[in-house]
């Protein structure tokens, strides 16, 4: 090696960020900080509004793809829904509902537990029964987004 050649670069040296972040922070002016702060505050304030569906008002029970019953979520009630495998039991308490029992083999809809927010749903696929919580406005979910 000759004395004038530069030392070999370490691997990844070109992709390394600058070591002194104070240099980058020094480039931001007070107006930039204000804009960043207001943007972050707006995102934090509006995020819950984008995902709420209002107040839960009723539980919609479907059997075989047809609406079997619409239950008010303000009163205690138990409903048996017939299906091809047997009866699915729906329990309603003020503000929430759940599938209490189902003849299906894996019990996924029973394990869903209490549903309380609009848009939540428990599907008992083997018995062709579903329970959905509805409100005045529907919430965004993975299907409607």
PDB file of N, CA and C in Angstrom, residues 33 37 53 56 58 61 73 79 84 91 100 103 113-114 124 129-130 132 134 136-137 140:
ATOM      1  N   UNK A  33     -40.783  23.174  14.704  1.00  0.00           N
ATOM      2  CA  UNK A  33     -41.181  22.460  15.915  1.00  0.00           C
ATOM      3  C   UNK A  33     -42.668  22.641  16.192  1.00  0.00           C
ATOM      4  N   UNK A  37     -45.322  19.637  16.353  1.00  0.00           N
ATOM      5  CA  UNK A  37     -46.117  19.460  17.568  1.00  0.00           C
ATOM      6  C   UNK A  37     -47.608  19.486  17.294  1.00  0.00           C
ATOM      7  N   UNK A  53     -67.350   3.608  16.819  1.00  0.00           N
ATOM      8  CA  UNK A  53     -68.592   3.374  16.097  1.00  0.00           C
ATOM      9  C   UNK A  53     -69.799   3.879  16.853  1.00  0.00           C
ATOM     10  N   UNK A  56     -73.153   1.217  21.455  1.00  0.00           N
ATOM     11  CA  UNK A  56     -73.817  -0.030  21.080  1.00  0.00           C
ATOM     12  C   UNK A  56     -75.281   0.048  21.492  1.00  0.00           C
ATOM     13  N   UNK A  58     -77.946  -2.303  19.820  1.00  0.00           N
ATOM     14  CA  UNK A  58     -78.677  -3.553  19.656  1.00  0.00           C
ATOM     15  C   UNK A  58     -77.740  -4.665  19.217  1.00  0.00           C
ATOM     16  N   UNK A  61     -78.892 -10.885  15.597  1.00  0.00           N
ATOM     17  CA  UNK A  61     -78.644 -12.323  15.557  1.00  0.00           C
ATOM     18  C   UNK A  61     -79.095 -12.837  14.195  1.00  0.00           C
ATOM     19  N   UNK A  73     -79.975  -3.837  23.722  1.00  0.00           N
ATOM     20  CA  UNK A  73     -78.888  -4.084  24.677  1.00  0.00           C
ATOM     21  C   UNK A  73     -79.131  -3.436  26.040  1.00  0.00           C
ATOM     22  N   UNK A  79     -81.572 -15.919  24.574  1.00  0.00           N
ATOM     23  CA  UNK A  79     -82.261 -16.325  23.349  1.00  0.00           C
ATOM     24  C   UNK A  79     -81.632 -17.610  22.835  1.00  0.00           C
ATOM     25  N   UNK A  84     -78.449 -25.999  12.299  1.00  0.00           N
ATOM     26  CA  UNK A  84     -78.358 -27.384  11.834  1.00  0.00           C
ATOM     27  C   UNK A  84     -77.763 -28.358  12.859  1.00  0.00           C
ATOM     28  N   UNK A  91     -76.726 -14.632  25.193  1.00  0.00           N
ATOM     29  CA  UNK A  91     -77.043 -13.937  26.437  1.00  0.00           C
ATOM     30  C   UNK A  91     -76.808 -12.446  26.249  1.00  0.00           C
ATOM     31  N   UNK A 100     -73.314 -17.737  24.682  1.00  0.00           N
ATOM     32  CA  UNK A 100     -73.068 -18.471  25.922  1.00  0.00           C
ATOM     33  C   UNK A 100     -72.803 -19.951  25.671  1.00  0.00           C
ATOM     34  N   UNK A 103     -73.333 -25.647  19.865  1.00  0.00           N
ATOM     35  CA  UNK A 103     -73.012 -27.058  19.659  1.00  0.00           C
ATOM     36  C   UNK A 103     -71.820 -27.300  18.727  1.00  0.00           C
ATOM     37  N   UNK A 113     -66.206 -14.215  23.881  1.00  0.00           N
ATOM     38  CA  UNK A 113     -66.572 -13.510  25.109  1.00  0.00           C
ATOM     39  C   UNK A 113     -67.615 -12.433  24.854  1.00  0.00           C
ATOM     40  N   UNK A 114     -67.621 -11.440  25.724  1.00  0.00           N
ATOM     41  CA  UNK A 114     -68.611 -10.370  25.647  1.00  0.00           C
ATOM     42  C   UNK A 114     -68.276  -9.415  24.503  1.00  0.00           C
ATOM     43  N   UNK A 124     -70.593 -18.318  14.609  1.00  0.00           N
ATOM     44  CA  UNK A 124     -70.618 -19.755  14.882  1.00  0.00           C
ATOM     45  C   UNK A 124     -70.846 -20.444  13.537  1.00  0.00           C
ATOM     46  N   UNK A 129     -74.842 -19.517  12.675  1.00  0.00           N
ATOM     47  CA  UNK A 129     -75.394 -18.471  13.546  1.00  0.00           C
ATOM     48  C   UNK A 129     -74.321 -17.413  13.767  1.00  0.00           C
ATOM     49  N   UNK A 130     -74.746 -16.139  13.774  1.00  0.00           N
ATOM     50  CA  UNK A 130     -73.803 -15.058  14.088  1.00  0.00           C
ATOM     51  C   UNK A 130     -74.479 -14.041  14.993  1.00  0.00           C
ATOM     52  N   UNK A 132     -73.928  -9.965  16.068  1.00  0.00           N
ATOM     53  CA  UNK A 132     -73.213  -8.724  15.758  1.00  0.00           C
ATOM     54  C   UNK A 132     -73.780  -7.591  16.598  1.00  0.00           C
ATOM     55  N   UNK A 134     -74.545  -3.692  16.958  1.00  0.00           N
ATOM     56  CA  UNK A 134     -74.802  -2.577  16.039  1.00  0.00           C
ATOM     57  C   UNK A 134     -75.076  -1.310  16.831  1.00  0.00           C
ATOM     58  N   UNK A 136     -75.703   3.307  16.001  1.00  0.00           N
ATOM     59  CA  UNK A 136     -76.241   4.229  14.992  1.00  0.00           C
ATOM     60  C   UNK A 136     -75.341   4.293  13.775  1.00  0.00           C
ATOM     61  N   UNK A 137     -74.037   4.332  14.017  1.00  0.00           N
ATOM     62  CA  UNK A 137     -73.074   4.318  12.920  1.00  0.00           C
ATOM     63  C   UNK A 137     -72.204   3.094  13.085  1.00  0.00           C
ATOM     64  N   UNK A 140     -65.409   1.139  11.725  1.00  0.00           N
ATOM     65  CA  UNK A 140     -64.537   0.556  10.719  1.00  0.00           C
ATOM     66  C   UNK A 140     -63.968  -0.734  11.265  1.00  0.00           C
TER      67      UNK A 140
END
